[in-house]
Short mmCIF file of C-alpha atoms and ligand atoms in Angstrom, two decimals:
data_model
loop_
_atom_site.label_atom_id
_atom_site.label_comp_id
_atom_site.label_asym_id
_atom_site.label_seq_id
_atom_site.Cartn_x
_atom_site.Cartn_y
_atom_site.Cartn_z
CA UNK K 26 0.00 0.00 0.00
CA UNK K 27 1.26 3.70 -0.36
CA UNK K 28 -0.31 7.02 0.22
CA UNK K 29 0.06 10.20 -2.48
CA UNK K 30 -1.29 13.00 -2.07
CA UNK K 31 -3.22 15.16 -5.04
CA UNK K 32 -0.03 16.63 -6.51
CA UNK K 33 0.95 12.88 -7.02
CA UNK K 34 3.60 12.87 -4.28
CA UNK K 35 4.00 9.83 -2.41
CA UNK K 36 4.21 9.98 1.50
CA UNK K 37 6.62 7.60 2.98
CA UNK K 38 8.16 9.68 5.35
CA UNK K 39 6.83 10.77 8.68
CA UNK K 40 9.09 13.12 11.02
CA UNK K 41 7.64 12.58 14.90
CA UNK K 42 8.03 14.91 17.63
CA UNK K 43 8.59 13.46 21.13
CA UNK K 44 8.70 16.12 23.15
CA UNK K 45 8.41 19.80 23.09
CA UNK K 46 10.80 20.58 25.72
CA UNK K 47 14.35 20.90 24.86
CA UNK K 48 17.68 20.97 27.42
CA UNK K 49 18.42 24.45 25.25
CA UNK K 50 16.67 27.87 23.96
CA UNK K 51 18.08 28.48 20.34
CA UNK K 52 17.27 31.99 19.83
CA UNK K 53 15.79 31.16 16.16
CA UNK K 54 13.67 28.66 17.57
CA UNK K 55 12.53 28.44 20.74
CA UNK K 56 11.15 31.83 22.44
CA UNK K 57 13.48 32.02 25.58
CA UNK K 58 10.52 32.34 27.92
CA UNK K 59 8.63 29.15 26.48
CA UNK K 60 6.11 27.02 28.17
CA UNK K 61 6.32 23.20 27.64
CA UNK K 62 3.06 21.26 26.71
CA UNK K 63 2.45 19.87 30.11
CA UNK K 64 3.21 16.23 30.38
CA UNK K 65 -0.59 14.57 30.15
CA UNK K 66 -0.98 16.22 26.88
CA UNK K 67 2.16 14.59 25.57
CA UNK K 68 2.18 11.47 23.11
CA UNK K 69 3.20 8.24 25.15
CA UNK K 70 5.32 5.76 23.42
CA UNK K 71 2.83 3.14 23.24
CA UNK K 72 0.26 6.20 21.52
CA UNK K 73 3.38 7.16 19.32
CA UNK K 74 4.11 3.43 18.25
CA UNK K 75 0.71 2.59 17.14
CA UNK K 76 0.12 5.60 15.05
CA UNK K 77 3.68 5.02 13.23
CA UNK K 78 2.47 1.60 12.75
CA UNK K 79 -0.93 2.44 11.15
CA UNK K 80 1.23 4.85 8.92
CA UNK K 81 3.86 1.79 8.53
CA UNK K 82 0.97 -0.27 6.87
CA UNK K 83 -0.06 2.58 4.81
CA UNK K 84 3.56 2.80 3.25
CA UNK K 85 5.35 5.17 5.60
CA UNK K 86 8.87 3.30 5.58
CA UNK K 87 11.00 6.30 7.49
CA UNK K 88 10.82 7.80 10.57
CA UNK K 89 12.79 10.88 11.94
CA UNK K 90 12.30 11.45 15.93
CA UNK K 91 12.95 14.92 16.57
CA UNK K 92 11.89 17.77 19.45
CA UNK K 93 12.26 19.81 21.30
CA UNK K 94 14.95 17.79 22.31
CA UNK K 95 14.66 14.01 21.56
CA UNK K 96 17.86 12.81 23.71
CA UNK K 97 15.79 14.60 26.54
CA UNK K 98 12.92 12.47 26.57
CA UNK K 99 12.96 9.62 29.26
CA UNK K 100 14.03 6.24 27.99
CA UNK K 101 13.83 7.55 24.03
CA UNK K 102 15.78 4.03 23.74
CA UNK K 103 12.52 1.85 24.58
CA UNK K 104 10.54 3.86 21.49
CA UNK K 105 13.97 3.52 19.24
CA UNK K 106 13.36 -0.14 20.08
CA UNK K 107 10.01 -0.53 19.53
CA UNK K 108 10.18 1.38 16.41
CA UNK K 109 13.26 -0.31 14.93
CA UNK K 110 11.56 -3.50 15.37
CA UNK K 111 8.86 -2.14 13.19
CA UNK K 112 7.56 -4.22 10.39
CA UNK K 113 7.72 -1.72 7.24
CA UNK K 114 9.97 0.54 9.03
CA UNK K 115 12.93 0.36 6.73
CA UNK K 116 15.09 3.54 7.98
CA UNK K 117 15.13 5.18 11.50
CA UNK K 118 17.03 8.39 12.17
CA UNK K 119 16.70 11.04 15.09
CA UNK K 120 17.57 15.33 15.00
CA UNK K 121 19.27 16.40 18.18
CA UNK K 122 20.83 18.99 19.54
CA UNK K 123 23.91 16.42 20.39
CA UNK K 124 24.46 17.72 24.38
CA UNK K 125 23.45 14.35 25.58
CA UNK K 126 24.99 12.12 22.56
CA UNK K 127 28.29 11.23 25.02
CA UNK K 128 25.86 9.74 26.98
CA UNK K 129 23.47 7.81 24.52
CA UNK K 130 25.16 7.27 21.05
CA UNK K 131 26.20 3.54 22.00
CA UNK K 132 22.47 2.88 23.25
CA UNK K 133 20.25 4.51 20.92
CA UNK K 134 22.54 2.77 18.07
CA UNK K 135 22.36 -0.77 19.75
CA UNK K 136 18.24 -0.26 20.20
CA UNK K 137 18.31 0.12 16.25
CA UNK K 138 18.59 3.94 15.29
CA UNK K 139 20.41 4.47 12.26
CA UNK K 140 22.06 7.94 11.92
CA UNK K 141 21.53 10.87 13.67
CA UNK K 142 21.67 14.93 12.57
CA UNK K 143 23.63 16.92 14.92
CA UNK K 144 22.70 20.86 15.17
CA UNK K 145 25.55 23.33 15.30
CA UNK K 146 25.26 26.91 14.21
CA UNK K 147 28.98 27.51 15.85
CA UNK K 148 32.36 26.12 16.46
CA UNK K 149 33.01 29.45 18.77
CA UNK K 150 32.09 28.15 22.18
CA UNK K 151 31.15 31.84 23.01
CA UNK K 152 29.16 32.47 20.30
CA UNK K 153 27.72 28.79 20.60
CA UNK K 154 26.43 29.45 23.86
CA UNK K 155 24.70 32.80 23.36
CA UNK K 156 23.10 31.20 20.38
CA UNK K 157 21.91 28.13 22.43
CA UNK K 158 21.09 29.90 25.27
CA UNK K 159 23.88 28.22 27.36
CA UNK K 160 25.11 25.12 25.58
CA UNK K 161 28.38 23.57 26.12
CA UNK K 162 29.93 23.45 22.58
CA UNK K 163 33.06 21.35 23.95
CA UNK K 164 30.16 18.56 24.99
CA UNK K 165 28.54 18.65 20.94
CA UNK K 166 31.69 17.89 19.11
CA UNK K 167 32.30 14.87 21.78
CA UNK K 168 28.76 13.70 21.05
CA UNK K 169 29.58 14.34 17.54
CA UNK K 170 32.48 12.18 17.60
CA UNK K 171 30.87 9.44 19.89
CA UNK K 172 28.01 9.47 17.40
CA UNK K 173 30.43 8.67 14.48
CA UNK K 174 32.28 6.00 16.77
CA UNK K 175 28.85 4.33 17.81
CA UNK K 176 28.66 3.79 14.15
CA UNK K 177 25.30 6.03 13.36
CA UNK K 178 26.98 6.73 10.17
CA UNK K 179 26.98 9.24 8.04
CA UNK K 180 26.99 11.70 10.68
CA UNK K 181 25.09 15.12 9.58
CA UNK K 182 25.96 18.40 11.03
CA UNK K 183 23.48 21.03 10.63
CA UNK K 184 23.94 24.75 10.35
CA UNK K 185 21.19 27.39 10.29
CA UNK K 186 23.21 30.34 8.90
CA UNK K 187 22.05 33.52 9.80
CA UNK K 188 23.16 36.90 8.20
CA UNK K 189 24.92 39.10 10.89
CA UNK K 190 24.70 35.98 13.71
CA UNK K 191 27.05 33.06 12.10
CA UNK K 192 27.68 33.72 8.60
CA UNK K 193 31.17 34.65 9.29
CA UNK K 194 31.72 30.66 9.70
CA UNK K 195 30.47 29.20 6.44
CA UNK K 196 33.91 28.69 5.41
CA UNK K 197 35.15 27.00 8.17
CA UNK K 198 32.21 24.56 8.72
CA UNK K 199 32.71 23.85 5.02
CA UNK K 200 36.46 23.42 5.34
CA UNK K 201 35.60 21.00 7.82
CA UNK K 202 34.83 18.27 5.22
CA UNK K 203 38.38 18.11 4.37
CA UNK K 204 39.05 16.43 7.65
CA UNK K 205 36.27 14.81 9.05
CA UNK K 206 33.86 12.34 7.02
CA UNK K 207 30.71 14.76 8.18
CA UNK K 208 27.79 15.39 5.84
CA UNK K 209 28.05 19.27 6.80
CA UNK K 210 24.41 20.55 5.16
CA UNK K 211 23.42 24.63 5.37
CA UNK K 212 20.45 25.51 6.53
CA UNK K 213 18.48 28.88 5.19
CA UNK K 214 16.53 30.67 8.21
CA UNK K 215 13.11 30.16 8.06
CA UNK K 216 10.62 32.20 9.79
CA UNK K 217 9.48 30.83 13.20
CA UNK K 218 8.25 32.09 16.07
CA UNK K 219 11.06 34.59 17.93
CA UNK K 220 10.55 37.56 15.64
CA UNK K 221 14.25 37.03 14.62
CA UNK K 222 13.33 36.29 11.31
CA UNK K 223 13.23 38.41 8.23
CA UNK K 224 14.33 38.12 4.45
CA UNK K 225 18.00 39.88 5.01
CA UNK K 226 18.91 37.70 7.55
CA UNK K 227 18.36 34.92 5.76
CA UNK K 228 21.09 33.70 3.27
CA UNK K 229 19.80 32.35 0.09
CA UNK K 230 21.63 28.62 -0.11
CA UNK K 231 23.68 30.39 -3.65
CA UNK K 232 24.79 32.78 -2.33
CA UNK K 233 26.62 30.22 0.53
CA UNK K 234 27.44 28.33 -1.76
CA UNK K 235 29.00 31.07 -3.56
CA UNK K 236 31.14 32.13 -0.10
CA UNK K 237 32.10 27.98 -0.46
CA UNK K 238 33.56 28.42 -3.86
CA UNK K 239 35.90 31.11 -3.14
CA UNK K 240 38.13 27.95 -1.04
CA UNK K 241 38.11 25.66 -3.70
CA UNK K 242 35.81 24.70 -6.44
CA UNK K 243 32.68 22.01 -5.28
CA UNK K 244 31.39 19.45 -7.71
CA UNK K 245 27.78 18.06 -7.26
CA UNK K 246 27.32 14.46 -5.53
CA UNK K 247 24.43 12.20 -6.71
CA UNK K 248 21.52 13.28 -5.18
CA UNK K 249 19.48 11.13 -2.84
CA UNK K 250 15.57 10.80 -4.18
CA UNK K 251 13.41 13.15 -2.06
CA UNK K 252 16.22 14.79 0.39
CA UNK K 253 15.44 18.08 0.61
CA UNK K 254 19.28 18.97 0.39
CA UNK K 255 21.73 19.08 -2.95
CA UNK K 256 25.19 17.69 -2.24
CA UNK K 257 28.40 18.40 -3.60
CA UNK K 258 32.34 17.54 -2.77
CA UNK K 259 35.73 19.34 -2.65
CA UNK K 260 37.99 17.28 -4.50
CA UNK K 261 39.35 14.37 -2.80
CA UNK K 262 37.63 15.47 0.51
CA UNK K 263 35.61 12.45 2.05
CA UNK K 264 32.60 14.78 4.07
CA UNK K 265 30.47 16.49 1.66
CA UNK K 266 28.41 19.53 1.65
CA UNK K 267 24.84 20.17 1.47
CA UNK K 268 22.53 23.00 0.97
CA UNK K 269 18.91 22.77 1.81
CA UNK K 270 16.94 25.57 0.62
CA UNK K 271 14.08 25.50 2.38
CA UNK K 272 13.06 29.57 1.74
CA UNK K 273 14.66 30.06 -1.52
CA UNK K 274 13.85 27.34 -3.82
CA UNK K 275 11.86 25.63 -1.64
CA UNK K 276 11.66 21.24 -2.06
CA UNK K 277 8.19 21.11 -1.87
CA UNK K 278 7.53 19.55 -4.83
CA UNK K 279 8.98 16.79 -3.66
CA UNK K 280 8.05 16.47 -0.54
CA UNK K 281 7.51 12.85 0.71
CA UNK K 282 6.65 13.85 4.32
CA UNK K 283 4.10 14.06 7.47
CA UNK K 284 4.92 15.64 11.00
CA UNK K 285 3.48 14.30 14.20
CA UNK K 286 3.60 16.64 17.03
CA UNK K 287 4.55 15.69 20.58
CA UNK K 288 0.79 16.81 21.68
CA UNK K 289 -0.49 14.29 19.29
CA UNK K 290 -1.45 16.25 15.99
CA UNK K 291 -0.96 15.60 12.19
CA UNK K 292 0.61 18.26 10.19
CA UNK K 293 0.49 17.81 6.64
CA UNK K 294 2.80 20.65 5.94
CA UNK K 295 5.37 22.63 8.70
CA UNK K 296 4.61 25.93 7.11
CA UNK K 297 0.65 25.23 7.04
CA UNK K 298 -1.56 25.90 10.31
CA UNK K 299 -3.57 22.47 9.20
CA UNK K 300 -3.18 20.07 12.41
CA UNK K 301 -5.38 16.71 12.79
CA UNK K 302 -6.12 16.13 16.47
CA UNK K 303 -4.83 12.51 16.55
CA UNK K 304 -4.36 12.44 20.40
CA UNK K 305 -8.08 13.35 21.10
CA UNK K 306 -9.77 10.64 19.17
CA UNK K 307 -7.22 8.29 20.33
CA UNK K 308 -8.49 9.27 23.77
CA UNK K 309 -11.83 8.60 22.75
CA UNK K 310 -11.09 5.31 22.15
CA UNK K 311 -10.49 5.48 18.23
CA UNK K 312 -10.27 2.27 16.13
CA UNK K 313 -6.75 1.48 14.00
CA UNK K 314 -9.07 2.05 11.01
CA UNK K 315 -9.97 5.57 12.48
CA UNK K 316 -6.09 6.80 12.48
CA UNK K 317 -5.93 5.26 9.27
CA UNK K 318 -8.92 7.59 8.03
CA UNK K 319 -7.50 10.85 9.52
CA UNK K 320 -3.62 10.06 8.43
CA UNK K 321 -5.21 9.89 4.50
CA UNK K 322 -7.54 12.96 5.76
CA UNK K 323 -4.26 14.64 6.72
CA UNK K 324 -2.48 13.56 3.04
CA UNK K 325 -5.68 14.66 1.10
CA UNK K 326 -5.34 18.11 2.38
CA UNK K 327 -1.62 18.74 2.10
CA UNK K 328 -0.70 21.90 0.69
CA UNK K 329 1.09 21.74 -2.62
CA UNK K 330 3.96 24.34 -1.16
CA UNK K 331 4.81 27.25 0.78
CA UNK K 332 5.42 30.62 -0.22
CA UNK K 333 7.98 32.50 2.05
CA UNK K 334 9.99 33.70 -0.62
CA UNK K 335 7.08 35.76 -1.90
CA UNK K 336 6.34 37.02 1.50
CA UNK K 337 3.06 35.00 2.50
CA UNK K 338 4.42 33.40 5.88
CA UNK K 339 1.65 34.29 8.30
CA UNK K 340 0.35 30.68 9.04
CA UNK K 341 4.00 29.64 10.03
CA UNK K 342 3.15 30.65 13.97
CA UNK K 343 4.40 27.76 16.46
CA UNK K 344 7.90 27.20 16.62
CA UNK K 345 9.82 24.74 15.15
CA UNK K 346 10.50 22.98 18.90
CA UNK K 347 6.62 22.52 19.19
CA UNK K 348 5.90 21.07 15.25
CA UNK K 349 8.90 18.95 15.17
CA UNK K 350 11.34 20.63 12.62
N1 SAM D 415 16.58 19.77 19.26
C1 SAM D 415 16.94 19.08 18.08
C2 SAM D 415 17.96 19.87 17.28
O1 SAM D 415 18.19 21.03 17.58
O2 SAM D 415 18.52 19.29 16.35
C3 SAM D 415 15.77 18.70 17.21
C4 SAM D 415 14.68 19.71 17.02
S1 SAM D 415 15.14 21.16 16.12
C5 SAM D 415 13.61 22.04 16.12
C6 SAM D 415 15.30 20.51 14.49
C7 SAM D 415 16.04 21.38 13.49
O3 SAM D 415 15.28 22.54 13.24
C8 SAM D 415 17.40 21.85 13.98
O4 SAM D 415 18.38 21.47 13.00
C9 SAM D 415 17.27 23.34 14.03
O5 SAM D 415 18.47 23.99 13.71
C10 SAM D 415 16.19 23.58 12.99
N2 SAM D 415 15.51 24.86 13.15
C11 SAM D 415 14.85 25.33 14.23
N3 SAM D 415 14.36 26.57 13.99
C12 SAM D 415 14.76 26.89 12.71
C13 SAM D 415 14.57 28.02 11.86
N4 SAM D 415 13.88 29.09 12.27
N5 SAM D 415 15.11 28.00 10.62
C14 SAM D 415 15.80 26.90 10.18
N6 SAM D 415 15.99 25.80 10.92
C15 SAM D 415 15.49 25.80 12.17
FE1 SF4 D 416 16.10 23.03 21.24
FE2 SF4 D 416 16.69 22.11 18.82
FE3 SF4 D 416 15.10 24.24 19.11
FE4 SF4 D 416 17.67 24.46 19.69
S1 SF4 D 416 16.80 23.99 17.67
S2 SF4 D 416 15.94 25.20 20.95
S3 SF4 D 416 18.13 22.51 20.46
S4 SF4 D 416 14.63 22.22 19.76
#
């Protein structure tokens, strides 16, 4: 079975939130003064593992856990586990902040995760922690490098580059492909919810790209179907470099993917305010045929594609820590 939505894209992806609350305060992402969901309203494991499975038997075959701050999560092994174990689940990753990685990367790989994406938006542990709101930046790149040693291969470092805040570092988070095997991928700003956000701060992915270029030239790697970034290689270096444009040229038209939230709703699309309240009618004692109907409810009404880039951002309200970005 597989699900497509009307502008024939099929949906095999689903990225899933467990938790809102997050062990850091990014300035672009999380207001510094946030409240979390409180706990009752939260997904539990078992709620989370039977809605990926309905979506597992309607052709979802990867699943992303993400935050707020996954790692953070009590015993985020046992749903790795359950999940991994998943008939139809064919790839499971997880998007973390990488402060508790030292700790977990051997036991999240054993319990069947299969790569992880690491944020970092700094290697200046100043400028790192006024970013993050206090993170450690010494603790990342040890979780980073436990993370490669635990074998959750490739490794994926992610930078949100922002004009004026880290943009002065492009170059050396490239350059950092010459001696690490990283998958180093730049991010553009996208509007969220901390009034940080507008068009000059964010870089368009060409013109980073550009910045790249003036090191040494870049040629393209094959591109993976449906990754949202491009990919491309110094010579002879074994990381590579990727640019996801998620303002500029936007991927959604080929966007393979569904967000759960940590409170329980479907989100067709991160920049649309659509949400289906899975949680409630779970409550109420819904049927495996009833999440079924509201996960192809949520697929019908998918929106073809955002349109930042010309301006229209106003249903992008709840920050990226409370969809799941
Ligand atoms: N806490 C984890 C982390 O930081 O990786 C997972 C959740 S975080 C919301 C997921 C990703 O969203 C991170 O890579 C973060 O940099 C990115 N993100 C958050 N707000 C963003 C924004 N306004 N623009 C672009 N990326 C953003
Ligand atoms: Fe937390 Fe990740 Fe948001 Fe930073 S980007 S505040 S680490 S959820």
């Amino acid at each position: 079975m597989s699900l497509s939505d009307r502008y024939h894209r099929v949906i095999d992806y689903m990225r899933v939130s467990v938790t809102d609350r997050c062990n850091l305060r990014c300035l672009y992402c999380m207001p510094r003064d946030s409240d979390p969901v409180v706990y009752k309203e939260i997904l539990s494991y078992e709620e989370i593992a039977r809605i990926v499975s309905v979506a597992a038997n309607l052709g979802v075959r990867k699943i992303r856990l993400t935050g707020g701050e996954p790692l953070a999560r009590k015993n985020i092994q046992y749903l790795i586990k359950r999940l991994a174990d998943m008939e139809g689940i064919d790839e499971l990753s997880l998007t973390t902040n990488g402060l508790l990685l030292m700790r977990y990367a051997e036991e999240i790989k054993e319990a069947g995760l299969n790569r992880v994406n690491i944020s970092l938006d700094s290697m200046l542990p100043e400028r790192y922690s006024e970013i993050t709101g206090g993170g450690s930046l010494d603790q990342v790149l040890q979780g980073i490098e436990r993370a490669h040693a635990a074998g959750l291969r490739p490794v994926k470092i992610n930078v949100v580059v922002i004009r004026g805040v880290n943009d002065d570092e492009v170059e050396d988070f490239a350059r950092l492909t010459l001696t690490t095997p990283y998958h180093v991928r730049f991010i553009e700003f996208m509007p969220g919810s901390t009034n940080l956000w507008t068009m000059e701060r964010c870089i368009p992915v060409e013109e980073i790209k550009e910045r790249i270029e003036t090191i040494a030239p870049v040629t393209a790697v094959k591109e993976r179907r449906h990754g949202p970034a491009r990919y491309y290689r110094f010579a002879g270096a074994e990381g590579v470099i990727g640019f996801i444009s998620a303002v500029s040229h936007h991927f959604c038209s080929d966007c393979n993917r569904l967000r759960l939230t940590a409170d329980g709703t479907i989100r067709p699309c991160l920049f649309s305010g659509t949400a289906i309240d899975l949680k409630s009618a779970i409550s109420l004692g819904a049927s495996d045929k009833e999440i079924e109907r509201l996960l192809r409810l949520s697929v019908a009404v998918k929106p073809e594609g955002h349109k930042i880039n010309q301006g229209v951002y106003g249903d992008f309200i709840r920050s990226m820590s409370k969809i799941g970005g």
